[in-house]
CSV table of C-alpha atoms in Angstrom, one decimal:
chain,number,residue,atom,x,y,z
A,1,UNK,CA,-16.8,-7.6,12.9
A,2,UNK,CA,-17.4,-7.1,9.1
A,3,UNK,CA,-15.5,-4.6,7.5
A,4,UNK,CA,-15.3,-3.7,4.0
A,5,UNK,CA,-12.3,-3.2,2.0
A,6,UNK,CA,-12.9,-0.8,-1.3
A,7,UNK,CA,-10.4,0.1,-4.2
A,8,UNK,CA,-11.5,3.7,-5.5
A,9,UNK,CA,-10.0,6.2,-8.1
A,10,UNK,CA,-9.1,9.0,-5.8
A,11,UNK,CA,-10.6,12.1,-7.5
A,12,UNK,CA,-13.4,10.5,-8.1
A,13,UNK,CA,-14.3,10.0,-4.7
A,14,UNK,CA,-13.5,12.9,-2.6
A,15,UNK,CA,-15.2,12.1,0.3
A,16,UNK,CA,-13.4,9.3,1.1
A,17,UNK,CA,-9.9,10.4,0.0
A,18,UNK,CA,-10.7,13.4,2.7
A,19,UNK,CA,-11.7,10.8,5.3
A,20,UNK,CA,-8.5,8.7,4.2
A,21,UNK,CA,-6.6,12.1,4.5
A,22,UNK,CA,-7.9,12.8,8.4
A,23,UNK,CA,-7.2,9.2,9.3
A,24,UNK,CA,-3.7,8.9,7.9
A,25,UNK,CA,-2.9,12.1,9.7
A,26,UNK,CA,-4.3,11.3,12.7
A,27,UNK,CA,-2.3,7.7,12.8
A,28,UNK,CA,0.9,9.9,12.1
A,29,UNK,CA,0.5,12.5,14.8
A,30,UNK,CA,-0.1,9.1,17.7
A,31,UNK,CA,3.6,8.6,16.9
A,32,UNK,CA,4.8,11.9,16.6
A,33,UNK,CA,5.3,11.9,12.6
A,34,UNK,CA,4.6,15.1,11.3
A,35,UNK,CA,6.4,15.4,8.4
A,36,UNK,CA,6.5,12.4,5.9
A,37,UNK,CA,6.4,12.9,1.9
A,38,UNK,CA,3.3,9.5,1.8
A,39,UNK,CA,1.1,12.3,3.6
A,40,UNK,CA,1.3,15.4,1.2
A,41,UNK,CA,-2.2,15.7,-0.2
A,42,UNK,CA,-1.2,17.0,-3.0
A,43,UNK,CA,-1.5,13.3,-4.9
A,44,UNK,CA,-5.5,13.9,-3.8
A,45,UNK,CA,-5.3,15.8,-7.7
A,46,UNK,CA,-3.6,13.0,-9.4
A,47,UNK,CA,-5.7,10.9,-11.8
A,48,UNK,CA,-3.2,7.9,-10.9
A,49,UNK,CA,-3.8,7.0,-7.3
A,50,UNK,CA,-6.1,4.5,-6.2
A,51,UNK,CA,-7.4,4.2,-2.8
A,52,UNK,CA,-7.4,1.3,-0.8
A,53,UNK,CA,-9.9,1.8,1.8
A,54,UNK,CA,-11.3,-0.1,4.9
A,55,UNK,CA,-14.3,1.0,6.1
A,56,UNK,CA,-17.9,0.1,8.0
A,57,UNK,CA,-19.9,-1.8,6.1
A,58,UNK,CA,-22.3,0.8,5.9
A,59,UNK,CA,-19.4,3.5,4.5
A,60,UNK,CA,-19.8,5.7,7.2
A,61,UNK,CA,-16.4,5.1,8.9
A,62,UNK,CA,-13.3,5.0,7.9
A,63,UNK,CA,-10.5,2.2,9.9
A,64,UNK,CA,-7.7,2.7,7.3
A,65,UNK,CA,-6.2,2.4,4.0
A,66,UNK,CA,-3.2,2.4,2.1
A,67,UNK,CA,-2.6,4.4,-1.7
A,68,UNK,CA,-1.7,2.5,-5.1
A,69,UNK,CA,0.3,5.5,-6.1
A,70,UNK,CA,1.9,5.7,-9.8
A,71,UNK,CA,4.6,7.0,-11.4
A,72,UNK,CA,3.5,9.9,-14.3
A,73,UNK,CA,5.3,12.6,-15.8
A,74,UNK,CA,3.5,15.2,-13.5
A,75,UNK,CA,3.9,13.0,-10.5
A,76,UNK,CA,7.1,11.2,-8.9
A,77,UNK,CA,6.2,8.6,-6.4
A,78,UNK,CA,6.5,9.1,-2.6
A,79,UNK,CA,9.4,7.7,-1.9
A,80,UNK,CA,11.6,9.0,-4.5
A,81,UNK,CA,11.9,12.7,-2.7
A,82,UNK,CA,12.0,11.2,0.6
A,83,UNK,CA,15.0,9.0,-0.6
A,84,UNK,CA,17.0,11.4,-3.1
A,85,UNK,CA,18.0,13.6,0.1
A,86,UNK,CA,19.8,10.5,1.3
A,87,UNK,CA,20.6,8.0,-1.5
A,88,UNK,CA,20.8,9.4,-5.1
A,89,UNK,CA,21.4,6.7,-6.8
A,90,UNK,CA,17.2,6.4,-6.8
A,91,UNK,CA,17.3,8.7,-10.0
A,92,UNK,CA,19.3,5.9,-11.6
A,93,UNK,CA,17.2,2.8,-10.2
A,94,UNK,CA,13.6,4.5,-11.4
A,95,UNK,CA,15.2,5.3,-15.3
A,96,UNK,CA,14.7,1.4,-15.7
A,97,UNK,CA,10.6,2.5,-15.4
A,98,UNK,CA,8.7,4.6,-18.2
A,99,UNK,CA,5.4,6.4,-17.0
A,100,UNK,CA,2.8,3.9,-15.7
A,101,UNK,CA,5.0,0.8,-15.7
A,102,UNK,CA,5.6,1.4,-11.5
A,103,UNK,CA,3.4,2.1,-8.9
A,104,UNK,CA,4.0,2.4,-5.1
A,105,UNK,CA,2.0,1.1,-2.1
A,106,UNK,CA,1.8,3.9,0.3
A,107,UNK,CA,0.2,5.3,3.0
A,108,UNK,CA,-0.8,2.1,4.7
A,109,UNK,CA,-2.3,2.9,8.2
A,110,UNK,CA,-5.5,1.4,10.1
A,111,UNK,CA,-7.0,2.6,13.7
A,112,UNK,CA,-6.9,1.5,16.8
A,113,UNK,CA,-10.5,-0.2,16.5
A,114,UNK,CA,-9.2,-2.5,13.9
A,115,UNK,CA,-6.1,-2.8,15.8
A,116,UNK,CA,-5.2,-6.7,16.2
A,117,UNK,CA,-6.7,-8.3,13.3
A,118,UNK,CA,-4.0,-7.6,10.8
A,119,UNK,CA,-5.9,-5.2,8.8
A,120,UNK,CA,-2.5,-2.9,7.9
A,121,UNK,CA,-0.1,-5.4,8.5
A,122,UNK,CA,-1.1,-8.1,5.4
A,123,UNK,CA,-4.6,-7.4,4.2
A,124,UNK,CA,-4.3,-4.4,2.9
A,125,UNK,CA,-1.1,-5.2,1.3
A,126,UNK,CA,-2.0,-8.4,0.2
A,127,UNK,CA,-4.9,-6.3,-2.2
A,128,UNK,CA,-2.6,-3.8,-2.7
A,129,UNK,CA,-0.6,-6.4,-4.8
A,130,UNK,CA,-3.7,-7.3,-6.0
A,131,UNK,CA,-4.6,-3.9,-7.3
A,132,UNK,CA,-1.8,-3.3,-8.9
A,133,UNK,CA,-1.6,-6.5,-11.2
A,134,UNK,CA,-5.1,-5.5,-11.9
A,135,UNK,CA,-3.8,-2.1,-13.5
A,136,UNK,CA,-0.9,-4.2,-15.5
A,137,UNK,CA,1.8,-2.5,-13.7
A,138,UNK,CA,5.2,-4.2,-14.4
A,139,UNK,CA,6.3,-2.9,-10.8
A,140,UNK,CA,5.3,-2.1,-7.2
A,141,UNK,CA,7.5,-0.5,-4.8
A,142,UNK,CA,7.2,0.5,-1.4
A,143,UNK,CA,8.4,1.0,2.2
A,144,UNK,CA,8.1,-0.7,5.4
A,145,UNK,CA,9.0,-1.1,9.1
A,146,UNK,CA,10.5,-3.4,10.6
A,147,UNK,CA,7.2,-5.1,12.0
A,148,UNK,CA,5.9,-5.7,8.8
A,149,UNK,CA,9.1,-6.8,6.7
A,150,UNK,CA,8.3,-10.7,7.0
A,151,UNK,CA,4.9,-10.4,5.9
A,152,UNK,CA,5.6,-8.0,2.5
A,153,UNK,CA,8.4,-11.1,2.2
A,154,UNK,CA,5.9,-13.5,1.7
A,155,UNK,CA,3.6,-11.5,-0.5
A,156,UNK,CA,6.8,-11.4,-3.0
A,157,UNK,CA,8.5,-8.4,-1.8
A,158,UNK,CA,12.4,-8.1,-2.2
A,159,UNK,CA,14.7,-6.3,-0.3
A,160,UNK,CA,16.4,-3.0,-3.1
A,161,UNK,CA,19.6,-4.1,-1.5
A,162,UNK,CA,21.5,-1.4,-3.6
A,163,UNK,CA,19.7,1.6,-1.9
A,164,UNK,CA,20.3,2.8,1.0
A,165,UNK,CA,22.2,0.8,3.9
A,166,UNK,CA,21.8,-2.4,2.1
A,167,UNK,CA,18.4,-1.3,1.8
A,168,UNK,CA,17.4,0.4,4.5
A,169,UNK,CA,16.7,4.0,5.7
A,170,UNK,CA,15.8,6.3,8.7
A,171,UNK,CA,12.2,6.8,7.8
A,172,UNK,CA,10.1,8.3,8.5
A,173,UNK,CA,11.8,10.4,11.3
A,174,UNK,CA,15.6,9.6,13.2
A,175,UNK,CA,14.8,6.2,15.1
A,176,UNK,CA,12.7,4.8,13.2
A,177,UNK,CA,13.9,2.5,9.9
A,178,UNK,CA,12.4,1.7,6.7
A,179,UNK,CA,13.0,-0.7,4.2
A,180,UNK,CA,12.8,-0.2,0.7
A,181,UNK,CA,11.0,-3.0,-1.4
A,182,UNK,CA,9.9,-3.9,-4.4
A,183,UNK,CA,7.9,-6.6,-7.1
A,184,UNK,CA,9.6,-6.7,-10.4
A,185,UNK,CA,6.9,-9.4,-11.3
A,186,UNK,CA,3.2,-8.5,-10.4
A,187,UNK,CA,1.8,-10.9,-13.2
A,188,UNK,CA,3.6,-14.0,-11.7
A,189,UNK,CA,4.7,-12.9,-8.6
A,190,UNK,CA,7.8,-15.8,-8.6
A,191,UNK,CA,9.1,-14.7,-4.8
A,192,UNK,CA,5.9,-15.3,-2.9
A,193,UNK,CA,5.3,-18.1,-0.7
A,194,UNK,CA,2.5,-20.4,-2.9
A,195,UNK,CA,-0.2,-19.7,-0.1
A,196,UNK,CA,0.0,-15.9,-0.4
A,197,UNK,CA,0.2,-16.2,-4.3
A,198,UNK,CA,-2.6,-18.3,-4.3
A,199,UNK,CA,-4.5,-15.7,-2.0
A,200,UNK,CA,-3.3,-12.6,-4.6
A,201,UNK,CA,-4.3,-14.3,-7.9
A,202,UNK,CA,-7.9,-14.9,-5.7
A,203,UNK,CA,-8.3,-11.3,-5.2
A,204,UNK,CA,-7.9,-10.7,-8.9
A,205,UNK,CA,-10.2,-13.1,-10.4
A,206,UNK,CA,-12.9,-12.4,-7.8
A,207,UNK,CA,-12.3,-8.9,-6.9
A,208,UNK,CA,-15.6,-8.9,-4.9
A,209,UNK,CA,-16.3,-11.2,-2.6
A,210,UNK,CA,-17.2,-11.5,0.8
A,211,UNK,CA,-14.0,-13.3,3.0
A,212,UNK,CA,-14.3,-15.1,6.6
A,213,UNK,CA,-11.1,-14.7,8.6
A,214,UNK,CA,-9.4,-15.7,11.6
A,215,UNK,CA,-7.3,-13.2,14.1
A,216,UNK,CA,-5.4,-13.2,17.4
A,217,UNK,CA,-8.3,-10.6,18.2
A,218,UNK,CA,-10.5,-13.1,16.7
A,219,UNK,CA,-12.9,-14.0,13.4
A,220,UNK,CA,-14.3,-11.6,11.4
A,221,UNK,CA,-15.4,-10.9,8.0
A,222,UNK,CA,-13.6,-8.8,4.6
A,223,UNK,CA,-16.4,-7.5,1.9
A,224,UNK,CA,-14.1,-7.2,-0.8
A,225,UNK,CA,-14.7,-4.5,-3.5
A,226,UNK,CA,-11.2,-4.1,-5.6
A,227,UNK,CA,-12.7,-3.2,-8.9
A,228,UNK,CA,-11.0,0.1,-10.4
């Protein structure tokens, strides 16, 4: 399998935001989410998101993506309304951040094709981080579950112990739990494991590249293309 992994400006690209858009949805309604603030299209209009998407090598299918989203006067991030109804000591946390200092990684999701390979689960959040240091944000924020809490660990990731229940939340929906995340550090990324750092600061000095990589599902290949 070769798939190809593509940072893009958002409204510069609205064909692929839409097909990010359907995807994303159509992930969310498999588990019965129908209402989560990462899915409101109204960020679609906002000059500061970059896509993150994986597609076909030949562009004409979509298998997932995620959303470098950033903080802006006009635009709060994701998780800020979908925390405040439960924790509002997240008005106090953000104040530390002026407008485009902090960012957050969002809307992660990938298909049942690409099921199995890790697609959503570390590479896309491995360039995510990658992304972001390549925009000179001071911050990256972000939820998870519980399945992928080891992995954004590694990748340098703390736990915002002071929000939430010791950082957690019910999130998207009752049952399921989130935890809230961040990077303080994107240039230097001091809490990742050397391995993943040393996998990050690759992504930013050769933001495209071609990648051969092993799965439980088995090998396959990541075209890189995180240029902004």
């Amino acid at each position: 399998m070769r798939v190809r992994i593509r940072a893009v400006r958002s409204i510069c690209d609205t064909t692929t935001t839409n097909k990010y858009i359907d995807g994303h949805f159509s992930v969310l309604e498999s588990y019965g989410v129908t209402k989560v603030t990462s899915a409101d299209r109204s960020w679609a209009e906002n000059p500061n998101v970059y896509l993150l998407v994986v597609e076909s090598e030949d562009g004409s299918k979509v298998y997932g993506g995620g959303r470098v989203q950033i903080k802006s006067g006009n635009y709060n991030l994701p998780l800020e309304p979908a925390i405040i109804e439960k924790d509002t000591r997240i008005v106090e946390y953000m104040a530390q951040y002026e407008d485009l200092e902090v960012a957050e990684l969002c809307g992660v999701w990938n298909s049942k094709e690409v099921a199995g390979y890790g697609i959503g689960s570390i590479f896309l959040i491995r360039a995510g981080v990658a992304v972001a240091s390549l925009l000179n944000l001071k911050c990256l924020m972000g939820f998870c579950s519980p399945f992928t809490l080891q992995n954004c660990q590694k990748l340098g990731f703390g736990i915002i112990e002071g929000l939430g229940d010791s950082g957690t939340f019910l999130y998207p929906k009752e049952g399921l739990i989130a935890t809230i995340l961040d990077i303080k550090n994107l240039k230097d990324l001091p809490n990742a494991k050397e391995e993943e750092k040393e996998k990050i600061f690759y992504l930013k000095n050769n933001p495209v590249h071609a990648s051969e990589e092993t799965s439980p599902k088995g090998d396959f290949t990541i075209l890189y293309d995180l240029e902004t």
